[in-house]
Tab-separated table of C-alpha atoms in Angstrom:
chain	number	residue	atom	x	y	z
A	1	SER	CA	42.492	94.745	108.126
A	2	PHE	CA	45.053	97.328	107.116
A	3	SER	CA	46.710	97.233	110.512
A	4	SER	CA	47.171	93.459	110.436
A	5	ILE	CA	48.641	93.636	106.893
A	6	LYS	CA	50.959	96.414	108.058
A	7	SER	CA	52.190	94.388	111.007
A	8	ARG	CA	52.782	91.312	108.805
A	9	VAL	CA	54.744	93.403	106.305
A	10	LEU	CA	56.829	94.836	109.143
A	11	ILE	CA	57.640	91.312	110.372
A	12	ILE	CA	58.732	90.264	106.879
A	13	ILE	CA	60.950	93.361	106.512
A	14	LYS	CA	62.532	92.612	109.887
A	15	GLU	CA	63.283	89.022	108.876
A	16	VAL	CA	64.802	90.054	105.544
A	17	ARG	CA	67.028	92.587	107.307
A	18	LYS	CA	68.089	89.986	109.861
A	19	LYS	CA	68.997	87.572	107.054
A	20	GLU	CA	70.959	90.301	105.271
A	21	ARG	CA	72.836	91.172	108.468
A	22	LYS	CA	73.616	87.535	109.068
A	23	LYS	CA	74.781	87.075	105.483
A	24	LYS	CA	77.030	90.104	105.814
A	25	MET	CA	78.501	88.614	108.982
A	26	VAL	CA	79.513	85.315	107.395
A	27	LEU	CA	83.260	85.336	106.807
A	28	LYS	CA	84.275	85.477	103.165
A	29	ILE	CA	87.562	84.079	101.944
A	30	TYR	CA	88.822	85.064	98.499
A	31	ALA	CA	90.486	82.697	96.007
A	32	PRO	CA	90.161	79.476	98.054
A	33	LEU	CA	91.505	77.257	95.264
A	34	PHE	CA	95.056	78.589	95.437
A	35	ALA	CA	97.765	77.333	97.759
A	36	SER	CA	98.389	80.512	99.790
A	37	SER	CA	94.671	80.877	100.459
A	38	LYS	CA	94.492	77.313	101.728
A	39	ARG	CA	96.533	78.349	104.775
A	40	ALA	CA	93.522	80.454	105.762
A	41	VAL	CA	90.911	77.886	104.660
A	42	VAL	CA	92.428	75.024	106.660
A	43	THR	CA	92.562	77.263	109.746
A	44	LEU	CA	88.870	78.149	109.376
A	45	ILE	CA	87.956	74.466	109.116
A	46	GLU	CA	90.210	73.455	112.051
A	47	LYS	CA	88.441	76.058	114.190
A	48	GLY	CA	84.969	75.052	113.005
A	49	VAL	CA	84.180	78.522	111.622
A	50	SER	CA	81.619	78.705	108.819
A	51	PHE	CA	82.616	80.780	105.822
A	52	GLU	CA	81.789	81.533	102.212
A	53	THR	CA	84.232	81.581	99.343
A	54	VAL	CA	84.670	84.137	96.567
A	55	HIS	CA	86.366	82.916	93.439
A	56	VAL	CA	89.231	84.934	91.957
A	57	ASP	CA	90.629	83.666	88.662
A	58	LEU	CA	94.353	84.351	88.761
A	59	MET	CA	94.808	82.853	85.305
A	60	LYS	CA	92.516	85.579	83.937
A	61	GLY	CA	94.324	88.222	86.011
A	62	GLU	CA	91.254	89.063	88.093
A	63	GLN	CA	93.539	89.975	90.995
A	64	ARG	CA	94.489	93.121	89.011
A	65	ASN	CA	90.847	94.292	88.624
A	66	PRO	CA	90.138	97.643	90.329
A	67	GLU	CA	87.421	96.048	92.516
A	68	TYR	CA	89.896	93.474	93.775
A	69	LEU	CA	92.701	95.994	94.243
A	70	ALA	CA	90.301	98.022	96.391
A	71	ILE	CA	90.354	95.228	98.968
A	72	GLN	CA	93.905	93.931	98.346
A	73	PRO	CA	96.092	96.783	97.038
A	74	PHE	CA	99.050	94.490	96.227
A	75	GLY	CA	96.920	92.303	93.942
A	76	LYS	CA	97.788	89.220	95.971
A	77	ILE	CA	95.704	86.451	97.516
A	78	PRO	CA	94.040	85.647	99.890
A	79	VAL	CA	91.795	88.208	101.581
A	80	LEU	CA	89.424	87.536	104.477
A	81	VAL	CA	86.368	89.796	104.789
A	82	ASP	CA	84.648	89.635	108.179
A	83	GLY	CA	81.696	92.033	108.152
A	84	ASP	CA	83.216	95.509	107.829
A	85	TYR	CA	86.685	94.222	108.633
A	86	LYS	CA	89.177	92.953	106.089
A	87	ILE	CA	92.603	91.418	106.417
A	88	PHE	CA	95.139	90.056	103.940
A	89	GLU	CA	98.419	88.064	104.036
A	90	SER	CA	97.703	84.365	104.576
A	91	ARG	CA	99.647	83.960	107.829
A	92	ALA	CA	98.146	87.134	109.321
A	93	ILE	CA	94.685	85.753	108.488
A	94	MET	CA	95.599	82.476	110.226
A	95	ARG	CA	96.619	84.362	113.366
A	96	TYR	CA	93.453	86.485	113.285
A	97	ILE	CA	91.186	83.422	113.027
A	98	ALA	CA	93.112	81.521	115.724
A	99	GLU	CA	92.885	84.537	118.058
A	100	LYS	CA	89.238	85.436	117.385
A	101	TYR	CA	88.026	81.833	117.774
A	102	ARG	CA	90.515	80.906	120.464
A	103	SER	CA	87.919	79.158	122.633
A	104	GLN	CA	86.838	76.661	119.955
A	105	GLY	CA	88.781	73.819	118.337
A	106	PRO	CA	92.509	73.223	118.914
A	107	ASP	CA	94.492	76.143	120.397
A	108	LEU	CA	96.705	76.778	117.395
A	109	LEU	CA	98.710	79.577	119.060
A	110	GLY	CA	100.024	77.636	122.071
A	111	LYS	CA	98.918	78.184	125.663
A	112	THR	CA	101.632	80.471	127.045
A	113	ILE	CA	103.635	83.488	125.830
A	114	GLU	CA	106.622	81.155	125.462
A	115	GLU	CA	104.683	78.636	123.366
A	116	ARG	CA	103.260	81.422	121.234
A	117	GLY	CA	106.834	82.651	120.731
A	118	GLN	CA	107.789	79.262	119.299
A	119	VAL	CA	104.709	79.252	117.060
A	120	GLU	CA	105.693	82.703	115.764
A	121	GLN	CA	109.290	81.594	115.290
A	122	TRP	CA	108.364	78.636	113.097
A	123	LEU	CA	105.691	80.606	111.241
A	124	ASP	CA	108.434	83.089	110.332
A	125	VAL	CA	110.839	80.294	109.404
A	126	GLU	CA	108.154	78.970	107.052
A	127	ALA	CA	107.592	82.414	105.524
A	128	THR	CA	111.219	83.433	105.124
A	129	SER	CA	113.231	80.194	104.746
A	130	TYR	CA	110.949	77.306	103.750
A	131	HIS	CA	108.488	79.010	101.432
A	132	PRO	CA	110.757	80.982	99.046
A	133	PRO	CA	112.691	77.995	97.602
A	134	LEU	CA	109.524	75.861	97.567
A	135	LEU	CA	107.638	78.604	95.722
A	136	ALA	CA	110.466	78.772	93.171
A	137	LEU	CA	110.182	74.995	92.639
A	138	THR	CA	106.397	75.245	92.297
A	139	LEU	CA	106.570	78.082	89.759
A	140	ASN	CA	109.270	76.445	87.659
A	141	ILE	CA	108.077	72.834	87.766
A	142	VAL	CA	104.261	73.112	88.054
A	143	PHE	CA	103.293	76.493	86.626
A	144	ALA	CA	105.936	77.142	83.959
A	145	PRO	CA	104.585	74.387	81.657
A	146	LEU	CA	100.965	75.470	82.315
A	147	MET	CA	101.640	79.141	81.659
A	148	GLY	CA	104.001	78.557	78.762
A	149	PHE	CA	107.173	80.051	80.186
A	150	PRO	CA	110.492	78.178	80.307
A	151	ALA	CA	111.598	76.514	83.548
A	152	ASP	CA	114.885	77.830	84.959
A	153	GLU	CA	117.001	74.730	85.667
A	154	LYS	CA	119.570	76.678	87.669
A	155	VAL	CA	116.859	78.061	89.955
A	156	ILE	CA	115.384	74.560	90.347
A	157	LYS	CA	118.751	73.109	91.375
A	158	GLU	CA	119.567	75.928	93.824
A	159	SER	CA	116.068	75.916	95.313
A	160	GLU	CA	116.151	72.180	95.941
A	161	GLU	CA	119.518	72.548	97.689
A	162	LYS	CA	118.238	75.413	99.865
A	163	LEU	CA	115.039	73.576	100.742
A	164	GLY	CA	117.059	70.452	101.585
A	165	GLU	CA	119.179	72.423	104.053
A	166	VAL	CA	116.052	73.842	105.690
A	167	LEU	CA	114.530	70.346	105.899
A	168	ASP	CA	117.692	69.070	107.610
A	169	VAL	CA	117.049	71.545	110.430
A	170	TYR	CA	113.387	70.464	110.513
A	171	GLU	CA	114.499	66.838	110.829
A	172	ALA	CA	116.565	67.696	113.923
A	173	GLN	CA	113.743	69.776	115.426
A	174	LEU	CA	111.117	67.095	114.754
A	175	SER	CA	113.321	64.403	116.288
A	176	LYS	CA	112.964	66.302	119.589
A	177	ASN	CA	109.363	67.558	119.255
A	178	GLU	CA	106.239	66.033	117.792
A	179	TYR	CA	105.373	69.295	116.007
A	180	LEU	CA	107.455	72.282	114.970
A	181	ALA	CA	106.670	74.572	117.907
A	182	GLY	CA	106.599	71.794	120.528
A	183	ASP	CA	104.350	68.877	121.403
A	184	PHE	CA	101.182	70.620	120.152
A	185	VAL	CA	99.876	71.209	116.647
A	186	SER	CA	99.897	74.901	115.728
A	187	LEU	CA	99.578	77.450	112.940
A	188	ALA	CA	103.280	76.845	112.267
A	189	ASP	CA	102.531	73.297	111.108
A	190	LEU	CA	99.371	74.191	109.181
A	191	ALA	CA	101.170	76.957	107.263
A	192	HIS	CA	103.333	74.281	105.618
A	193	LEU	CA	100.448	72.206	104.252
A	194	PRO	CA	99.514	73.743	100.875
A	195	PHE	CA	102.937	74.053	99.275
A	196	THR	CA	104.315	70.826	100.789
A	197	GLU	CA	101.359	69.117	99.121
A	198	TYR	CA	102.751	70.485	95.809
A	199	LEU	CA	106.211	69.205	96.741
A	200	VAL	CA	105.112	65.606	97.334
A	201	ASN	CA	102.613	65.484	94.452
A	202	GLN	CA	102.787	67.827	91.425
A	203	ILE	CA	106.473	68.724	91.880
A	204	GLY	CA	107.344	65.039	92.189
A	205	LYS	CA	109.960	65.451	94.915
A	206	ALA	CA	108.249	63.472	97.685
A	207	TYR	CA	111.643	61.943	98.547
A	208	MET	CA	112.652	65.258	100.121
A	209	ILE	CA	110.035	64.522	102.792
A	210	LYS	CA	110.055	60.691	102.809
A	211	ASP	CA	113.847	60.344	103.107
A	212	ARG	CA	113.809	62.285	106.369
A	213	LYS	CA	112.315	60.012	109.030
A	214	HIS	CA	110.910	62.604	111.437
A	215	VAL	CA	109.853	65.070	108.752
A	216	SER	CA	108.046	62.206	107.038
A	217	ALA	CA	106.187	61.172	110.216
A	218	TRP	CA	105.248	64.829	110.840
A	219	TRP	CA	104.001	65.228	107.264
A	220	ASP	CA	101.880	62.056	107.535
A	221	LYS	CA	100.377	63.352	110.755
A	222	ILE	CA	99.509	66.875	109.638
A	223	SER	CA	98.397	65.978	106.115
A	224	SER	CA	95.991	63.310	107.390
A	225	ARG	CA	94.113	65.744	109.636
A	226	ALA	CA	90.403	65.875	108.775
A	227	ALA	CA	90.557	69.620	108.069
A	228	TRP	CA	93.312	69.256	105.486
A	229	LYS	CA	91.563	66.315	103.794
A	230	GLU	CA	88.451	68.493	103.487
A	231	VAL	CA	90.502	71.317	101.933
A	232	SER	CA	92.140	68.949	99.436
A	233	GLU	CA	88.809	67.485	98.370
A	234	LYS	CA	86.676	70.626	98.244
A	235	TYR	CA	89.152	73.176	96.950
A	236	ALA	CA	91.196	71.364	94.332
A	237	LEU	CA	92.473	73.481	91.440
A	238	PRO	CA	91.114	72.156	88.132
A	239	VAL	CA	94.633	71.572	86.748
B	1	SER	CA	131.837	81.823	166.884
B	2	PHE	CA	131.659	79.026	164.389
B	3	SER	CA	127.863	79.332	164.148
B	4	SER	CA	128.010	83.076	163.381
B	5	ILE	CA	130.703	82.502	160.718
B	6	LYS	CA	128.572	79.729	159.258
B	7	SER	CA	125.499	81.940	159.086
B	8	ARG	CA	127.501	84.793	157.473
B	9	VAL	CA	128.915	82.373	154.875
B	10	LEU	CA	125.408	81.101	154.152
B	11	ILE	CA	124.200	84.680	153.595
B	12	ILE	CA	127.074	85.344	151.196
B	13	ILE	CA	126.345	82.123	149.266
B	14	LYS	CA	122.689	83.099	149.050
B	15	GLU	CA	123.555	86.525	147.669
B	16	VAL	CA	125.968	85.116	145.088
B	17	ARG	CA	123.317	82.665	143.924
B	18	LYS	CA	120.744	85.450	143.705
B	19	LYS	CA	123.153	87.537	141.620
B	20	GLU	CA	123.812	84.559	139.348
B	21	ARG	CA	120.108	83.913	138.926
B	22	LYS	CA	119.502	87.569	138.149
B	23	LYS	CA	122.350	87.633	135.647
B	24	LYS	CA	120.968	84.532	134.004
B	25	MET	CA	117.594	86.256	133.793
B	26	VAL	CA	118.849	89.321	131.922
B	27	LEU	CA	117.777	89.032	128.307
B	28	LYS	CA	120.603	88.463	125.859
B	29	ILE	CA	120.358	89.523	122.253
B	30	TYR	CA	122.862	88.128	119.752
B	31	ALA	CA	124.529	90.139	116.958
B	32	PRO	CA	123.018	93.558	117.808
B	33	LEU	CA	125.087	95.405	115.187
B	34	PHE	CA	123.319	93.876	112.198
B	35	ALA	CA	120.145	95.185	110.631
B	36	SER	CA	117.841	92.195	111.239
B	37	SER	CA	118.817	92.125	114.907
B	38	LYS	CA	117.987	95.804	115.256
B	39	ARG	CA	114.292	94.952	114.827
B	40	ALA	CA	114.583	93.139	118.166
B	41	VAL	CA	116.863	95.744	119.781
B	42	VAL	CA	114.589	98.697	118.990
B	43	THR	CA	111.621	96.757	120.410
B	44	LEU	CA	113.503	96.062	123.658
B	45	ILE	CA	114.359	99.765	124.014
B	46	GLU	CA	110.804	100.920	123.129
B	47	LYS	CA	109.464	98.652	125.893
B	48	GLY	CA	112.107	99.734	128.421
B	49	VAL	CA	113.478	96.208	128.868
B	50	SER	CA	117.101	95.904	129.994
B	51	PHE	CA	119.216	93.493	128.023
B	52	GLU	CA	122.784	92.431	127.304
B	53	THR	CA	124.306	91.962	123.877
B	54	VAL	CA	126.449	89.129	122.557
B	55	HIS	CA	128.623	89.929	119.588
B	56	VAL	CA	128.574	87.597	116.574
B	57	ASP	CA	131.026	88.440	113.807
B	58	LEU	CA	129.279	87.535	110.552
B	59	MET	CA	132.294	88.663	108.531
B	60	LYS	CA	134.331	85.954	110.279
B	61	GLY	CA	131.526	83.428	109.809
B	62	GLU	CA	130.938	82.976	113.544
B	63	GLN	CA	127.271	82.210	112.799
B	64	ARG	CA	128.448	78.842	111.420
B	65	ASN	CA	130.304	77.878	114.642
B	66	PRO	CA	128.883	74.766	116.341
B	67	GLU	CA	128.182	76.732	119.566
B	68	TYR	CA	126.129	79.258	117.601
B	69	LEU	CA	124.338	76.613	115.536
B	70	ALA	CA	123.318	74.963	118.816
B	71	ILE	CA	121.156	78.001	119.581
B	72	GLN	CA	120.246	78.984	115.985
B	73	PRO	CA	120.299	75.900	113.743
B	74	PHE	CA	119.894	77.919	110.525
B	75	GLY	CA	123.012	80.001	111.259
B	76	LYS	CA	121.011	83.211	111.016
B	77	ILE	CA	120.695	86.238	113.283
B	78	PRO	CA	119.331	87.369	115.711
B	79	VAL	CA	118.616	85.132	118.699
B	80	LEU	CA	117.078	86.232	121.999
B	81	VAL	CA	117.972	84.205	125.096
B	82	ASP	CA	115.692	84.800	128.079
B	83	GLY	CA	116.840	82.605	130.951
B	84	ASP	CA	116.263	79.031	129.800
B	85	TYR	CA	114.112	80.172	126.886
B	86	LYS	CA	115.407	81.040	123.446
B	87	ILE	CA	113.723	82.374	120.345
B	88	PHE	CA	114.928	83.326	116.870
B	89	GLU	CA	113.534	85.099	113.766
B	90	SER	CA	113.594	88.878	114.279
B	91	ARG	CA	109.849	89.483	113.878
B	92	ALA	CA	108.967	86.565	116.182
B	93	ILE	CA	111.308	88.073	118.800
B	94	MET	CA	109.550	91.448	118.389
B	95	ARG	CA	106.160	89.806	119.006
B	96	TYR	CA	107.474	87.892	122.036
B	97	ILE	CA	108.880	91.050	123.653
B	98	ALA	CA	105.742	93.084	122.885
B	99	GLU	CA	103.559	90.345	124.386
B	100	LYS	CA	105.689	89.599	127.461
B	101	TYR	CA	106.085	93.287	128.370
B	102	ARG	CA	102.645	94.323	127.169
B	103	SER	CA	101.926	96.436	130.277
B	104	GLN	CA	104.960	98.705	129.862
B	105	GLY	CA	105.744	101.247	127.134
B	106	PRO	CA	103.652	101.685	123.971
B	107	ASP	CA	101.288	98.814	123.105
B	108	LEU	CA	102.979	97.743	119.893
B	109	LEU	CA	100.429	94.995	119.088
B	110	GLY	CA	97.263	97.136	118.981
B	111	LYS	CA	94.504	97.022	121.576
B	112	THR	CA	91.932	94.709	119.946
B	113	ILE	CA	91.969	91.479	117.932
B	114	GLU	CA	91.152	93.562	114.854
B	115	GLU	CA	94.038	95.985	115.452
B	116	ARG	CA	96.386	93.091	116.104
B	117	GLY	CA	95.216	91.614	112.793
B	118	GLN	CA	96.306	94.773	110.990
B	119	VAL	CA	99.650	94.741	112.806
B	120	GLU	CA	100.180	91.131	111.709
B	121	GLN	CA	99.108	91.962	108.152
B	122	TRP	CA	101.679	94.751	107.764
B	123	LEU	CA	104.371	92.764	109.575
B	124	ASP	CA	103.863	90.042	106.973
B	125	VAL	CA	103.811	92.588	104.131
B	126	GLU	CA	107.170	93.831	105.416
B	127	ALA	CA	108.569	90.296	105.621
B	128	THR	CA	107.311	89.012	102.274
B	129	SER	CA	106.976	92.079	99.974
B	130	TYR	CA	109.047	94.986	101.327
B	131	HIS	CA	112.077	93.216	102.727
B	132	PRO	CA	113.123	90.873	99.859
B	133	PRO	CA	113.773	93.573	97.226
B	134	LEU	CA	115.303	95.895	99.834
B	135	LEU	CA	117.612	93.102	101.018
B	136	ALA	CA	118.672	92.501	97.409
B	137	LEU	CA	119.517	96.228	97.058
B	138	THR	CA	121.441	96.169	100.344
B	139	LEU	CA	123.468	93.092	99.399
B	140	ASN	CA	124.295	94.339	95.909
B	141	ILE	CA	124.943	98.013	96.677
B	142	VAL	CA	126.312	98.016	100.247
B	143	PHE	CA	127.797	94.560	100.846
B	144	ALA	CA	129.035	93.473	97.401
B	145	PRO	CA	131.858	96.074	97.361
B	146	LEU	CA	132.764	95.297	101.008
B	147	MET	CA	132.835	91.541	100.504
B	148	GLY	CA	134.446	91.671	97.086
B	149	PHE	CA	131.694	90.123	94.988
B	150	PRO	CA	130.270	91.794	91.876
B	151	ALA	CA	126.982	93.705	92.077
B	152	ASP	CA	124.207	92.333	89.857
B	153	GLU	CA	122.857	95.360	87.945
B	154	LYS	CA	119.820	93.463	86.675
B	155	VAL	CA	118.851	92.471	90.227
B	156	ILE	CA	119.359	96.080	91.367
B	157	LYS	CA	117.060	97.416	88.635
B	158	GLU	CA	114.323	94.818	89.214
B	159	SER	CA	114.505	95.190	92.998
B	160	GLU	CA	114.142	98.967	92.802
B	161	GLU	CA	111.083	98.563	90.574
B	162	LYS	CA	109.502	96.033	92.930
B	163	LEU	CA	110.212	98.124	96.004
B	164	GLY	CA	108.781	101.184	94.235
B	165	GLU	CA	105.510	99.346	93.587
B	166	VAL	CA	105.303	98.295	97.225
B	167	LEU	CA	105.998	101.879	98.335
B	168	ASP	CA	103.161	103.121	96.099
B	169	VAL	CA	100.750	100.984	98.123
B	170	TYR	CA	102.326	102.280	101.345
B	171	GLU	CA	101.793	105.851	100.112
B	172	ALA	CA	98.056	105.177	99.665
B	173	GLN	CA	97.802	103.434	103.054
B	174	LEU	CA	99.711	106.202	104.870
B	175	SER	CA	97.549	108.898	103.267
B	176	LYS	CA	94.613	107.373	105.198
B	177	ASN	CA	96.387	106.295	108.403
B	178	GLU	CA	99.162	107.846	110.451
B	179	TYR	CA	100.935	104.496	110.782
B	180	LEU	CA	100.784	101.284	108.753
B	181	ALA	CA	98.320	99.357	110.940
B	182	GLY	CA	96.173	102.381	111.847
B	183	ASP	CA	96.565	105.503	113.954
B	184	PHE	CA	98.940	103.855	116.439
B	185	VAL	CA	102.614	103.003	116.181
B	186	SER	CA	103.210	99.239	116.139
B	187	LEU	CA	105.687	96.459	115.469
B	188	ALA	CA	104.736	96.764	111.802
B	189	ASP	CA	106.324	100.228	111.638
B	190	LEU	CA	109.357	99.331	113.748
B	191	ALA	CA	110.138	96.281	111.584
B	192	HIS	CA	110.833	98.659	108.675
B	193	LEU	CA	113.461	100.754	110.479
B	194	PRO	CA	116.795	98.942	110.033
B	195	PHE	CA	116.733	98.270	106.301
B	196	THR	CA	114.975	101.542	105.388
B	197	GLU	CA	117.871	103.258	107.174
B	198	TYR	CA	120.157	101.498	104.652
B	199	LEU	CA	117.905	102.641	101.805
B	200	VAL	CA	118.068	106.345	102.693
B	201	ASN	CA	121.745	106.313	103.699
B	202	GLN	CA	124.255	103.692	102.488
B	203	ILE	CA	122.200	102.598	99.449
B	204	GLY	CA	121.783	106.251	98.427
B	205	LYS	CA	118.164	105.937	97.286
B	206	ALA	CA	116.536	108.292	99.813
B	207	TYR	CA	114.388	109.672	96.968
B	208	MET	CA	112.310	106.476	97.051
B	209	ILE	CA	111.107	107.627	100.486
B	210	LYS	CA	111.319	111.426	100.094
B	211	ASP	CA	109.426	111.584	96.776
B	212	ARG	CA	106.379	109.974	98.395
B	213	LYS	CA	104.785	112.581	100.634
B	214	HIS	CA	103.058	110.347	103.185
B	215	VAL	CA	105.773	107.692	103.240
B	216	SER	CA	108.281	110.477	103.840
B	217	ALA	CA	106.291	111.941	106.768
B	218	TRP	CA	105.915	108.442	108.229
B	219	TRP	CA	109.635	107.761	107.878
B	220	ASP	CA	110.522	111.068	109.584
B	221	LYS	CA	108.178	110.190	112.435
B	222	ILE	CA	109.345	106.630	113.094
B	223	SER	CA	113.056	107.245	112.498
B	224	SER	CA	113.113	110.166	114.947
B	225	ARG	CA	111.772	108.105	117.839
B	226	ALA	CA	114.142	108.111	120.813
B	227	ALA	CA	114.468	104.302	120.749
B	228	TRP	CA	115.627	104.251	117.126
B	229	LYS	CA	118.082	107.106	117.698
B	230	GLU	CA	119.557	105.103	120.559
B	231	VAL	CA	119.894	102.019	118.341
B	232	SER	CA	121.580	104.020	115.571
B	233	GLU	CA	124.068	105.587	117.968
B	234	LYS	CA	124.920	102.595	120.144
B	235	TYR	CA	124.844	99.775	117.619
B	236	ALA	CA	126.419	101.183	114.475
B	237	LEU	CA	128.343	98.723	112.329
B	238	PRO	CA	132.008	99.792	112.027
B	239	VAL	CA	131.772	100.030	108.212
């Protein structure tokens, strides 16, 4: 009868809409293959959050497309889209995921205001002291040959010196604490993973980690976590 | 009687100990005269937290003294000491204060996880995109003549270009929102105060702010807050 067809059609429409809503609600992370984005990806996996990925080809300059600039006005990666909400800056995304999914997986922000303070402190050390010289090494040693621009030997030398000084402080800190922010793994540790992976592999300066006993033990511990292994296997750059 | 003397002495000892404990509990902020430290100082004043200051003379290199390195192993400023707890990195200190004193003064972290995400996003934009070129301008235009090293004109030109591009994105963001993270003042705005003050005054490039209508209105609003006026008056560098 017409009425039974109508009711079946209505059920189908309802199911399609539900699927669409659910699809819209799945978190989307942009440019998962690149190192900065992997800070966000490893956090999602640590917290057991399902997500989809959207490819952005930096080599083709897709991050300067108007559609991309509409969601990330600086033309940088990554971006996390969560339904109608969007957030950029890799370490801000990490904090957002760790806060939103606080009750599942490891508590990556610490348990008290004081512990969170230490997590924030070492996250900021990573962003402002550790990352800049390591990024300079990555650009000049890994990407310069790929992109056809000359490596700056002076920058390489100065960056290695700066990074070495930072790692000396890490060595002292990690001789007193198992992880950077204390005796618990946190966002501060995870934030170091993607570019330190460059340092020990593609950059070819693994000795900067291995020659420092406590830094080396810390690196072995955080880089052998299941979440990071999954990131390395699933989201390898094809270079 | 001996017993009454004894009990009076015990009361005095108790009071002295209480005073000592209280003194130990007053927050101490190191090197309040310098721009990075002022991120922490303005947050303390916004939240109505009483604090003491400890002078560190960067010109004399006191940040490399062993006693200072014992509390800040990178030899950087500022440090906040809160009883037995210490924390460094200016933006981490801001977050710690805003979290610990959440119930007093303006809520500088936003009210929801989503708002906090936007605060974190713009705090990280400040740290990684806004601050580096502005620091380069400050060092080359304000500090080079004072410290007797030559200004690098190429760095000045490139830094102004970079900062201009960042400010173009700010102009778009502030045309849609009263403050960076939304329609509420937050740590993200306050973090910009100390070095933007250099930009409009000592660096002599106020036009970078004034020529952008919404950035200019935002700057007028945040720099005229009572807390920032107090910082500018009480903690001016003698240069």
